Amino acid sequence: MFTVTVRDHTMVAHSFRGEAFGPAQRLHGATFVVDASFRGLTLDTDGVLLDIGRAAAALRAVLADLDHRNLDDDPSFAATNTTVEVVAQTVADRLASRVEAGEVGEHARALDSVVVTLHESHVAWASYERAL
Amino acid sequence: MFTVTVRDHTMVAHSFRGEAFGPAQRLHGATFVVDASFRGLTLDTDGVLLDIGRAAAALRAVLADLDHRNLDDDPSFAATNTTVEVVAQTVADRLASRVEAGEVGEHARALDSVVVTLHESHVAWASYERAL
Amino acid sequence: MFTVTVRDHTMVAHSFRGEAFGPAQRLHGATFVVDASFRGLTLDTDGVLLDIGRAAAALRAVLADLDHRNLDDDPSFAATNTTVEVVAQTVADRLASRVEAGEVGEHARALDSVVVTLHESHVAWASYERAL
Amino acid sequence: MFTVTVRDHTMVAHSFRGEAFGPAQRLHGATFVVDASFRGLTLDTDGVLLDIGRAAAALRAVLADLDHRNLDDDPSFAATNTTVEVVAQTVADRLASRVEAGEVGEHARALDSVVVTLHESHVAWASYERAL
Amino acid sequence: MFTVTVRDHTMVAHSFRGEAFGPAQRLHGATFVVDASFRGLTLDTDGVLLDIGRAAAALRAVLADLDHRNLDDDPSFAATNTTVEVVAQTVADRLASRVEAGEVGEHARALDSVVVTLHESHVAWASYERAL
Amino acid sequence: MFTVTVRDHTMVAHSFRGEAFGPAQRLHGATFVVDASFRGLTLDTDGVLLDIGRAAAALRAVLADLDHRNLDDDPSFAATNTTVEVVAQTVADRLASRVEAGEVGEHARALDSVVVTLHESHVAWASYERAL
């Protein structure tokens, strides 16, 4: 099994609903350093799992919709808290759509899965893994 | 599949029994930078896999029993060398007990597995993964 | 010259005034991973520049006033943008006050300087250094 | 499941064939920081998955055949581009041969799998995982 | 004193002349992860030492002249080995020219100094610091 | 000014004398990840500040005297606590002796200074800088 990972980041504001969050119920923010890992069993005739430049561009495009925003105002997240788990899942789902649309190349459409990890600090991070 | 990871550390002395260990048979020590990863399929109604603050507190509690100690004197390890593999397994088992006792919240009791990674330096680390 | 550094972090929301900031004029946020370095020429009779636990506690106390807040609402920053440079300077100044008040121990009052570095992502960080 | 990882690096020149590579078709180079992870279910009587010193030596031996070379001149890679995926697979295969030959110790011959990760920069890396 | 740092990278081939280099006399390569630090005493009216986006763009422009090249073919380096020290100095000098030409903004022309650090692996790096 | 840094590590046991140390008065241990930085104004005719391989060998030789030992038993430290500050100073002093003895090459004898940083965890480190 091959895995190729690219790293980028986004900086957002948000707040959480629910007493369990304590002071994080207040409006605050986060830098998410985001690792997107693509997994698959075979390389193409160039010897790559997918074009790493196109993978990075797809991740950039997905993060551009979050960059420098207050996620509390984003209708996509109206029904949920924008926890690091939820944002990881959203980024993974949006990357999956781009892969399936062929945006990362034809060979990438045969990939097995994607894992998205969001680092919210040097001591905490979360991932979401899904099939492609 | 979601994964949430928290990082902490502990500093211990120990020595190893067995010729294979060479100079590590002498009393020496280590800083273990410890990553505890919790894995599960579903988020709770707050949108979290588990309360990251409670996860960090559970890891801290497990490491508090090791902090600033000579593991050679710890009866839990009387029958074994305290290799990085063995300590990773011990930390994982003790975290699992705390999760199963509900200490990290009710939803966390439905988690699938835990992975504990101990970094003993910038060039070597070891993990133990087990079901919950 | 000795230097002792402790690391912690804080998560804040903010926005910037000024066309140069482009999309960062919108409300967004950041995780600041904060390194506080204390510098001095001599160790005390225990062989330490300062008590590393007290240094970490002082940094924690300074960051507690920023944690999970929208810096746009903090009167301390009413007259300025809360750029990473400005926040680094503010953290350094507040740490300096605590050191000078003896909160980090008597010996620490003889320290030469403090440097505070805020990492806003894996590709950008800023520092402020000042005398004590 | 236990995993033990050791890290080392190698510095090589290479070029790629194929228009998809753009400027990387020119002769250029890379530092590959290489993590070799060994996975297995049981520890030996010393409490180790494998001798970490012998694991590091095996990785060093595999990388020594790549160090300070132009991979375009290496007959092993005559039929393929030396992408990070291909080099990860080659390193994993060569490590597997050494493990199977008993070079990392008798117990290591019962290992389940090996994962080799090559970091080509702070923002991109690739892995290859295979059974042992 | 304020310092602002941005990180980027470049991947090059090269070889060294001189017996002291041993196997590094052969054609090989490196990923240089490059940190460019700008230092100065005052912030502008926006509260920044310099525009971090423009600083990153200037670093990218300097590295673009090195990216995916064999430095042995670059006339700028005809008279010297392209050691990590020499490349750090070259990057610093070229950044300094861009700063002095006003490319990073008017306020940046009053900066004190620039430090460029090239990481050639996880265990070795080099810097060059110069006045502006 | 040029700086060249090499990284290595050592794993030791020790205990501290003095109530201020709290639980660290017990026998415990640490992994010290050690960065040795050499500083100087000029490169030699090969274009290097010093031979990076010889610098790494000198650091290894200095750390070999600490590796896998209980520092409480080392006569060099009989009169002092082996705090991270003290060990950083000791490593720097011993490196300086080796540089001055010509062990790192003739050109290195003209170096200005050395800085040794010991990382005791992901959240704490200390340095000692001295002239050569």
PDB file of N, CA and C in Angstrom, chain D residues 48-125:
ATOM      1  N   VAL D  48      11.383  -6.885  23.662  1.00  0.00           N
ATOM      2  CA  VAL D  48      11.500  -6.009  22.490  1.00  0.00           C
ATOM      3  C   VAL D  48      10.866  -6.665  21.259  1.00  0.00           C
ATOM      4  N   LEU D  49      10.363  -5.829  20.370  1.00  0.00           N
ATOM      5  CA  LEU D  49       9.826  -6.322  19.102  1.00  0.00           C
ATOM      6  C   LEU D  49      10.986  -6.743  18.208  1.00  0.00           C
ATOM      7  N   LEU D  50      12.003  -5.895  18.206  1.00  0.00           N
ATOM      8  CA  LEU D  50      13.264  -6.236  17.521  1.00  0.00           C
ATOM      9  C   LEU D  50      14.339  -5.359  18.135  1.00  0.00           C
ATOM     10  N   ASP D  51      15.575  -5.710  17.931  1.00  0.00           N
ATOM     11  CA  ASP D  51      16.706  -4.944  18.469  1.00  0.00           C
ATOM     12  C   ASP D  51      16.774  -3.627  17.693  1.00  0.00           C
ATOM     13  N   ILE D  52      16.516  -2.520  18.415  1.00  0.00           N
ATOM     14  CA  ILE D  52      16.407  -1.229  17.746  1.00  0.00           C
ATOM     15  C   ILE D  52      17.758  -0.826  17.133  1.00  0.00           C
ATOM     16  N   GLY D  53      18.852  -1.248  17.741  1.00  0.00           N
ATOM     17  CA  GLY D  53      20.175  -0.951  17.189  1.00  0.00           C
ATOM     18  C   GLY D  53      20.401  -1.701  15.879  1.00  0.00           C
ATOM     19  N   ARG D  54      19.960  -2.956  15.837  1.00  0.00           N
ATOM     20  CA  ARG D  54      20.114  -3.729  14.597  1.00  0.00           C
ATOM     21  C   ARG D  54      19.153  -3.216  13.526  1.00  0.00           C
ATOM     22  N   ALA D  55      17.985  -2.759  13.927  1.00  0.00           N
ATOM     23  CA  ALA D  55      17.050  -2.171  12.957  1.00  0.00           C
ATOM     24  C   ALA D  55      17.666  -0.925  12.331  1.00  0.00           C
ATOM     25  N   ALA D  56      18.257  -0.088  13.168  1.00  0.00           N
ATOM     26  CA  ALA D  56      18.894   1.129  12.656  1.00  0.00           C
ATOM     27  C   ALA D  56      20.064   0.780  11.740  1.00  0.00           C
ATOM     28  N   ALA D  57      20.817  -0.261  12.097  1.00  0.00           N
ATOM     29  CA  ALA D  57      21.955  -0.674  11.268  1.00  0.00           C
ATOM     30  C   ALA D  57      21.469  -1.208   9.912  1.00  0.00           C
ATOM     31  N   ALA D  58      20.369  -1.940   9.917  1.00  0.00           N
ATOM     32  CA  ALA D  58      19.834  -2.462   8.649  1.00  0.00           C
ATOM     33  C   ALA D  58      19.371  -1.306   7.752  1.00  0.00           C
ATOM     34  N   LEU D  59      18.708  -0.321   8.347  1.00  0.00           N
ATOM     35  CA  LEU D  59      18.269   0.836   7.564  1.00  0.00           C
ATOM     36  C   LEU D  59      19.481   1.585   7.009  1.00  0.00           C
ATOM     37  N   ARG D  60      20.505   1.759   7.864  1.00  0.00           N
ATOM     38  CA  ARG D  60      21.730   2.454   7.413  1.00  0.00           C
ATOM     39  C   ARG D  60      22.351   1.721   6.211  1.00  0.00           C
ATOM     40  N   ALA D  61      22.386   0.381   6.312  1.00  0.00           N
ATOM     41  CA  ALA D  61      22.986  -0.419   5.234  1.00  0.00           C
ATOM     42  C   ALA D  61      22.200  -0.249   3.933  1.00  0.00           C
ATOM     43  N   VAL D  62      20.882  -0.220   4.029  1.00  0.00           N
ATOM     44  CA  VAL D  62      20.065  -0.043   2.823  1.00  0.00           C
ATOM     45  C   VAL D  62      20.288   1.358   2.237  1.00  0.00           C
ATOM     46  N   LEU D  63      20.332   2.369   3.096  1.00  0.00           N
ATOM     47  CA  LEU D  63      20.501   3.742   2.602  1.00  0.00           C
ATOM     48  C   LEU D  63      21.913   3.983   2.074  1.00  0.00           C
ATOM     49  N   ALA D  64      22.898   3.226   2.580  1.00  0.00           N
ATOM     50  CA  ALA D  64      24.285   3.416   2.130  1.00  0.00           C
ATOM     51  C   ALA D  64      24.414   3.175   0.624  1.00  0.00           C
ATOM     52  N   ASP D  65      23.544   2.333   0.072  1.00  0.00           N
ATOM     53  CA  ASP D  65      23.600   2.089  -1.373  1.00  0.00           C
ATOM     54  C   ASP D  65      23.017   3.247  -2.192  1.00  0.00           C
ATOM     55  N   LEU D  66      22.362   4.181  -1.519  1.00  0.00           N
ATOM     56  CA  LEU D  66      21.776   5.344  -2.210  1.00  0.00           C
ATOM     57  C   LEU D  66      22.563   6.631  -1.928  1.00  0.00           C
ATOM     58  N   ASP D  67      23.214   6.684  -0.780  1.00  0.00           N
ATOM     59  CA  ASP D  67      23.854   7.919  -0.293  1.00  0.00           C
ATOM     60  C   ASP D  67      24.770   8.582  -1.323  1.00  0.00           C
ATOM     61  N   HIS D  68      24.557   9.888  -1.481  1.00  0.00           N
ATOM     62  CA  HIS D  68      25.470  10.677  -2.309  1.00  0.00           C
ATOM     63  C   HIS D  68      25.619  10.106  -3.705  1.00  0.00           C
ATOM     64  N   ARG D  69      24.497   9.680  -4.298  1.00  0.00           N
ATOM     65  CA  ARG D  69      24.517   9.139  -5.658  1.00  0.00           C
ATOM     66  C   ARG D  69      23.482   9.855  -6.529  1.00  0.00           C
ATOM     67  N   ASN D  70      23.710   9.738  -7.842  1.00  0.00           N
ATOM     68  CA  ASN D  70      22.725  10.150  -8.831  1.00  0.00           C
ATOM     69  C   ASN D  70      21.913   8.917  -9.180  1.00  0.00           C
ATOM     70  N   LEU D  71      20.673   8.865  -8.752  1.00  0.00           N
ATOM     71  CA  LEU D  71      19.865   7.653  -8.942  1.00  0.00           C
ATOM     72  C   LEU D  71      19.629   7.358 -10.430  1.00  0.00           C
ATOM     73  N   ASP D  72      19.818   8.366 -11.281  1.00  0.00           N
ATOM     74  CA  ASP D  72      19.692   8.135 -12.728  1.00  0.00           C
ATOM     75  C   ASP D  72      20.750   7.140 -13.231  1.00  0.00           C
ATOM     76  N   ASP D  73      21.827   6.989 -12.482  1.00  0.00           N
ATOM     77  CA  ASP D  73      22.922   6.086 -12.874  1.00  0.00           C
ATOM     78  C   ASP D  73      22.834   4.726 -12.205  1.00  0.00           C
ATOM     79  N   ASP D  74      21.807   4.510 -11.387  1.00  0.00           N
ATOM     80  CA  ASP D  74      21.706   3.259 -10.618  1.00  0.00           C
ATOM     81  C   ASP D  74      20.895   2.252 -11.435  1.00  0.00           C
ATOM     82  N   PRO D  75      21.536   1.117 -11.844  1.00  0.00           N
ATOM     83  CA  PRO D  75      20.841   0.146 -12.698  1.00  0.00           C
ATOM     84  C   PRO D  75      19.540  -0.390 -12.085  1.00  0.00           C
ATOM     85  N   SER D  76      19.440  -0.398 -10.756  1.00  0.00           N
ATOM     86  CA  SER D  76      18.204  -0.895 -10.117  1.00  0.00           C
ATOM     87  C   SER D  76      16.989  -0.087 -10.530  1.00  0.00           C
ATOM     88  N   PHE D  77      17.222   1.164 -10.913  1.00  0.00           N
ATOM     89  CA  PHE D  77      16.102   2.050 -11.230  1.00  0.00           C
ATOM     90  C   PHE D  77      16.021   2.346 -12.730  1.00  0.00           C
ATOM     91  N   ALA D  78      16.686   1.506 -13.566  1.00  0.00           N
ATOM     92  CA  ALA D  78      16.739   1.805 -14.999  1.00  0.00           C
ATOM     93  C   ALA D  78      15.347   1.853 -15.630  1.00  0.00           C
ATOM     94  N   ALA D  79      14.432   1.049 -15.111  1.00  0.00           N
ATOM     95  CA  ALA D  79      13.127   0.921 -15.759  1.00  0.00           C
ATOM     96  C   ALA D  79      12.062   1.834 -15.178  1.00  0.00           C
ATOM     97  N   THR D  80      12.444   2.687 -14.240  1.00  0.00           N
ATOM     98  CA  THR D  80      11.405   3.442 -13.546  1.00  0.00           C
ATOM     99  C   THR D  80      11.913   4.823 -13.143  1.00  0.00           C
ATOM    100  N   ASN D  81      10.989   5.745 -12.921  1.00  0.00           N
ATOM    101  CA  ASN D  81      11.350   6.992 -12.281  1.00  0.00           C
ATOM    102  C   ASN D  81      11.618   6.727 -10.796  1.00  0.00           C
ATOM    103  N   THR D  82      12.560   7.464 -10.243  1.00  0.00           N
ATOM    104  CA  THR D  82      12.861   7.298  -8.815  1.00  0.00           C
ATOM    105  C   THR D  82      12.038   8.285  -7.988  1.00  0.00           C
ATOM    106  N   THR D  83      10.725   8.214  -8.168  1.00  0.00           N
ATOM    107  CA  THR D  83       9.826   9.036  -7.357  1.00  0.00           C
ATOM    108  C   THR D  83       9.948   8.624  -5.898  1.00  0.00           C
ATOM    109  N   VAL D  84       9.432   9.465  -5.038  1.00  0.00           N
ATOM    110  CA  VAL D  84       9.494   9.172  -3.605  1.00  0.00           C
ATOM    111  C   VAL D  84       8.728   7.879  -3.308  1.00  0.00           C
ATOM    112  N   GLU D  85       7.656   7.607  -4.053  1.00  0.00           N
ATOM    113  CA  GLU D  85       6.919   6.356  -3.861  1.00  0.00           C
ATOM    114  C   GLU D  85       7.795   5.150  -4.220  1.00  0.00           C
ATOM    115  N   VAL D  86       8.483   5.245  -5.369  1.00  0.00           N
ATOM    116  CA  VAL D  86       9.305   4.127  -5.842  1.00  0.00           C
ATOM    117  C   VAL D  86      10.488   3.890  -4.898  1.00  0.00           C
ATOM    118  N   VAL D  87      11.111   4.960  -4.440  1.00  0.00           N
ATOM    119  CA  VAL D  87      12.255   4.787  -3.540  1.00  0.00           C
ATOM    120  C   VAL D  87      11.779   4.218  -2.197  1.00  0.00           C
ATOM    121  N   ALA D  88      10.606   4.644  -1.729  1.00  0.00           N
ATOM    122  CA  ALA D  88      10.061   4.087  -0.477  1.00  0.00           C
ATOM    123  C   ALA D  88       9.846   2.578  -0.623  1.00  0.00           C
ATOM    124  N   GLN D  89       9.297   2.183  -1.782  1.00  0.00           N
ATOM    125  CA  GLN D  89       9.057   0.754  -2.011  1.00  0.00           C
ATOM    126  C   GLN D  89      10.385  -0.017  -2.072  1.00  0.00           C
ATOM    127  N   THR D  90      11.369   0.564  -2.745  1.00  0.00           N
ATOM    128  CA  THR D  90      12.670  -0.101  -2.858  1.00  0.00           C
ATOM    129  C   THR D  90      13.322  -0.271  -1.489  1.00  0.00           C
ATOM    130  N   VAL D  91      13.283   0.775  -0.685  1.00  0.00           N
ATOM    131  CA  VAL D  91      13.874   0.686   0.655  1.00  0.00           C
ATOM    132  C   VAL D  91      13.133  -0.370   1.475  1.00  0.00           C
ATOM    133  N   ALA D  92      11.802  -0.394   1.371  1.00  0.00           N
ATOM    134  CA  ALA D  92      11.009  -1.380   2.130  1.00  0.00           C
ATOM    135  C   ALA D  92      11.342  -2.801   1.677  1.00  0.00           C
ATOM    136  N   ASP D  93      11.462  -2.991   0.375  1.00  0.00           N
ATOM    137  CA  ASP D  93      11.772  -4.338  -0.135  1.00  0.00           C
ATOM    138  C   ASP D  93      13.158  -4.790   0.321  1.00  0.00           C
ATOM    139  N   ARG D  94      14.105  -3.879   0.270  1.00  0.00           N
ATOM    140  CA  ARG D  94      15.473  -4.249   0.674  1.00  0.00           C
ATOM    141  C   ARG D  94      15.556  -4.500   2.181  1.00  0.00           C
ATOM    142  N   LEU D  95      14.807  -3.730   2.967  1.00  0.00           N
ATOM    143  CA  LEU D  95      14.757  -3.990   4.408  1.00  0.00           C
ATOM    144  C   LEU D  95      14.115  -5.351   4.669  1.00  0.00           C
ATOM    145  N   ALA D  96      13.060  -5.642   3.923  1.00  0.00           N
ATOM    146  CA  ALA D  96      12.363  -6.925   4.104  1.00  0.00           C
ATOM    147  C   ALA D  96      13.319  -8.081   3.845  1.00  0.00           C
ATOM    148  N   SER D  97      14.153  -7.971   2.804  1.00  0.00           N
ATOM    149  CA  SER D  97      15.125  -9.031   2.515  1.00  0.00           C
ATOM    150  C   SER D  97      16.091  -9.217   3.673  1.00  0.00           C
ATOM    151  N   ARG D  98      16.520  -8.121   4.245  1.00  0.00           N
ATOM    152  CA  ARG D  98      17.450  -8.212   5.365  1.00  0.00           C
ATOM    153  C   ARG D  98      16.784  -8.817   6.592  1.00  0.00           C
ATOM    154  N   VAL D  99      15.525  -8.446   6.834  1.00  0.00           N
ATOM    155  CA  VAL D  99      14.798  -9.026   7.970  1.00  0.00           C
ATOM    156  C   VAL D  99      14.637 -10.526   7.746  1.00  0.00           C
ATOM    157  N   GLU D 100      14.239 -10.893   6.532  1.00  0.00           N
ATOM    158  CA  GLU D 100      13.992 -12.315   6.245  1.00  0.00           C
ATOM    159  C   GLU D 100      15.288 -13.132   6.281  1.00  0.00           C
ATOM    160  N   ALA D 101      16.420 -12.491   6.001  1.00  0.00           N
ATOM    161  CA  ALA D 101      17.715 -13.179   6.067  1.00  0.00           C
ATOM    162  C   ALA D 101      18.219 -13.293   7.512  1.00  0.00           C
ATOM    163  N   GLY D 102      17.453 -12.778   8.466  1.00  0.00           N
ATOM    164  CA  GLY D 102      17.835 -12.909   9.873  1.00  0.00           C
ATOM    165  C   GLY D 102      18.804 -11.849  10.357  1.00  0.00           C
ATOM    166  N   GLU D 103      19.029 -10.827   9.516  1.00  0.00           N
ATOM    167  CA  GLU D 103      20.036  -9.821   9.854  1.00  0.00           C
ATOM    168  C   GLU D 103      19.619  -8.939  11.038  1.00  0.00           C
ATOM    169  N   VAL D 104      18.320  -8.893  11.300  1.00  0.00           N
ATOM    170  CA  VAL D 104      17.833  -8.050  12.398  1.00  0.00           C
ATOM    171  C   VAL D 104      17.487  -8.937  13.607  1.00  0.00           C
ATOM    172  N   GLY D 105      17.892 -10.214  13.557  1.00  0.00           N
ATOM    173  CA  GLY D 105      17.645 -11.122  14.676  1.00  0.00           C
ATOM    174  C   GLY D 105      16.572 -12.137  14.341  1.00  0.00           C
ATOM    175  N   GLU D 106      16.600 -13.236  15.106  1.00  0.00           N
ATOM    176  CA  GLU D 106      15.670 -14.343  14.835  1.00  0.00           C
ATOM    177  C   GLU D 106      14.206 -13.923  15.061  1.00  0.00           C
ATOM    178  N   HIS D 107      13.956 -13.238  16.187  1.00  0.00           N
ATOM    179  CA  HIS D 107      12.576 -12.877  16.514  1.00  0.00           C
ATOM    180  C   HIS D 107      11.978 -11.984  15.424  1.00  0.00           C
ATOM    181  N   ALA D 108      12.798 -11.137  14.815  1.00  0.00           N
ATOM    182  CA  ALA D 108      12.302 -10.200  13.809  1.00  0.00           C
ATOM    183  C   ALA D 108      11.765 -10.927  12.577  1.00  0.00           C
ATOM    184  N   ARG D 109      12.185 -12.168  12.379  1.00  0.00           N
ATOM    185  CA  ARG D 109      11.682 -12.923  11.216  1.00  0.00           C
ATOM    186  C   ARG D 109      10.193 -13.213  11.340  1.00  0.00           C
ATOM    187  N   ALA D 110       9.655 -13.046  12.548  1.00  0.00           N
ATOM    188  CA  ALA D 110       8.211 -13.257  12.740  1.00  0.00           C
ATOM    189  C   ALA D 110       7.410 -11.961  12.640  1.00  0.00           C
ATOM    190  N   LEU D 111       8.064 -10.883  12.263  1.00  0.00           N
ATOM    191  CA  LEU D 111       7.341  -9.615  12.141  1.00  0.00           C
ATOM    192  C   LEU D 111       6.264  -9.703  11.063  1.00  0.00           C
ATOM    193  N   ASP D 112       5.261  -8.861  11.208  1.00  0.00           N
ATOM    194  CA  ASP D 112       4.136  -8.861  10.263  1.00  0.00           C
ATOM    195  C   ASP D 112       4.396  -8.027   9.015  1.00  0.00           C
ATOM    196  N   SER D 113       4.908  -6.839   9.214  1.00  0.00           N
ATOM    197  CA  SER D 113       4.999  -5.918   8.084  1.00  0.00           C
ATOM    198  C   SER D 113       6.019  -4.826   8.367  1.00  0.00           C
ATOM    199  N   VAL D 114       6.370  -4.114   7.304  1.00  0.00           N
ATOM    200  CA  VAL D 114       7.266  -2.974   7.417  1.00  0.00           C
ATOM    201  C   VAL D 114       6.637  -1.809   6.658  1.00  0.00           C
ATOM    202  N   VAL D 115       6.778  -0.609   7.193  1.00  0.00           N
ATOM    203  CA  VAL D 115       6.318   0.606   6.513  1.00  0.00           C
ATOM    204  C   VAL D 115       7.525   1.536   6.401  1.00  0.00           C
ATOM    205  N   VAL D 116       7.787   2.011   5.196  1.00  0.00           N
ATOM    206  CA  VAL D 116       8.885   2.954   4.998  1.00  0.00           C
ATOM    207  C   VAL D 116       8.307   4.285   4.526  1.00  0.00           C
ATOM    208  N   THR D 117       8.622   5.353   5.260  1.00  0.00           N
ATOM    209  CA  THR D 117       8.149   6.696   4.905  1.00  0.00           C
ATOM    210  C   THR D 117       9.343   7.554   4.526  1.00  0.00           C
ATOM    211  N   LEU D 118       9.266   8.201   3.368  1.00  0.00           N
ATOM    212  CA  LEU D 118      10.302   9.142   2.943  1.00  0.00           C
ATOM    213  C   LEU D 118       9.728  10.554   2.966  1.00  0.00           C
ATOM    214  N   HIS D 119      10.332  11.402   3.787  1.00  0.00           N
ATOM    215  CA  HIS D 119       9.954  12.819   3.823  1.00  0.00           C
ATOM    216  C   HIS D 119      10.845  13.551   2.834  1.00  0.00           C
ATOM    217  N   GLU D 120      10.265  14.168   1.827  1.00  0.00           N
ATOM    218  CA  GLU D 120      11.101  14.887   0.857  1.00  0.00           C
ATOM    219  C   GLU D 120      11.183  16.377   1.193  1.00  0.00           C
ATOM    220  N   SER D 121      10.321  16.843   2.065  1.00  0.00           N
ATOM    221  CA  SER D 121      10.349  18.235   2.534  1.00  0.00           C
ATOM    222  C   SER D 121       9.459  18.302   3.766  1.00  0.00           C
ATOM    223  N   HIS D 122       9.303  19.533   4.304  1.00  0.00           N
ATOM    224  CA  HIS D 122       8.421  19.700   5.465  1.00  0.00           C
ATOM    225  C   HIS D 122       6.947  19.680   5.063  1.00  0.00           C
ATOM    226  N   VAL D 123       6.665  19.625   3.778  1.00  0.00           N
ATOM    227  CA  VAL D 123       5.265  19.641   3.329  1.00  0.00           C
ATOM    228  C   VAL D 123       4.892  18.474   2.421  1.00  0.00           C
ATOM    229  N   ALA D 124       5.728  17.450   2.293  1.00  0.00           N
ATOM    230  CA  ALA D 124       5.377  16.311   1.428  1.00  0.00           C
ATOM    231  C   ALA D 124       6.164  15.071   1.840  1.00  0.00           C
ATOM    232  N   TRP D 125       5.461  13.947   1.928  1.00  0.00           N
ATOM    233  CA  TRP D 125       6.115  12.678   2.228  1.00  0.00           C
ATOM    234  C   TRP D 125       5.280  11.521   1.669  1.00  0.00           C
TER     235      TRP D 125
END
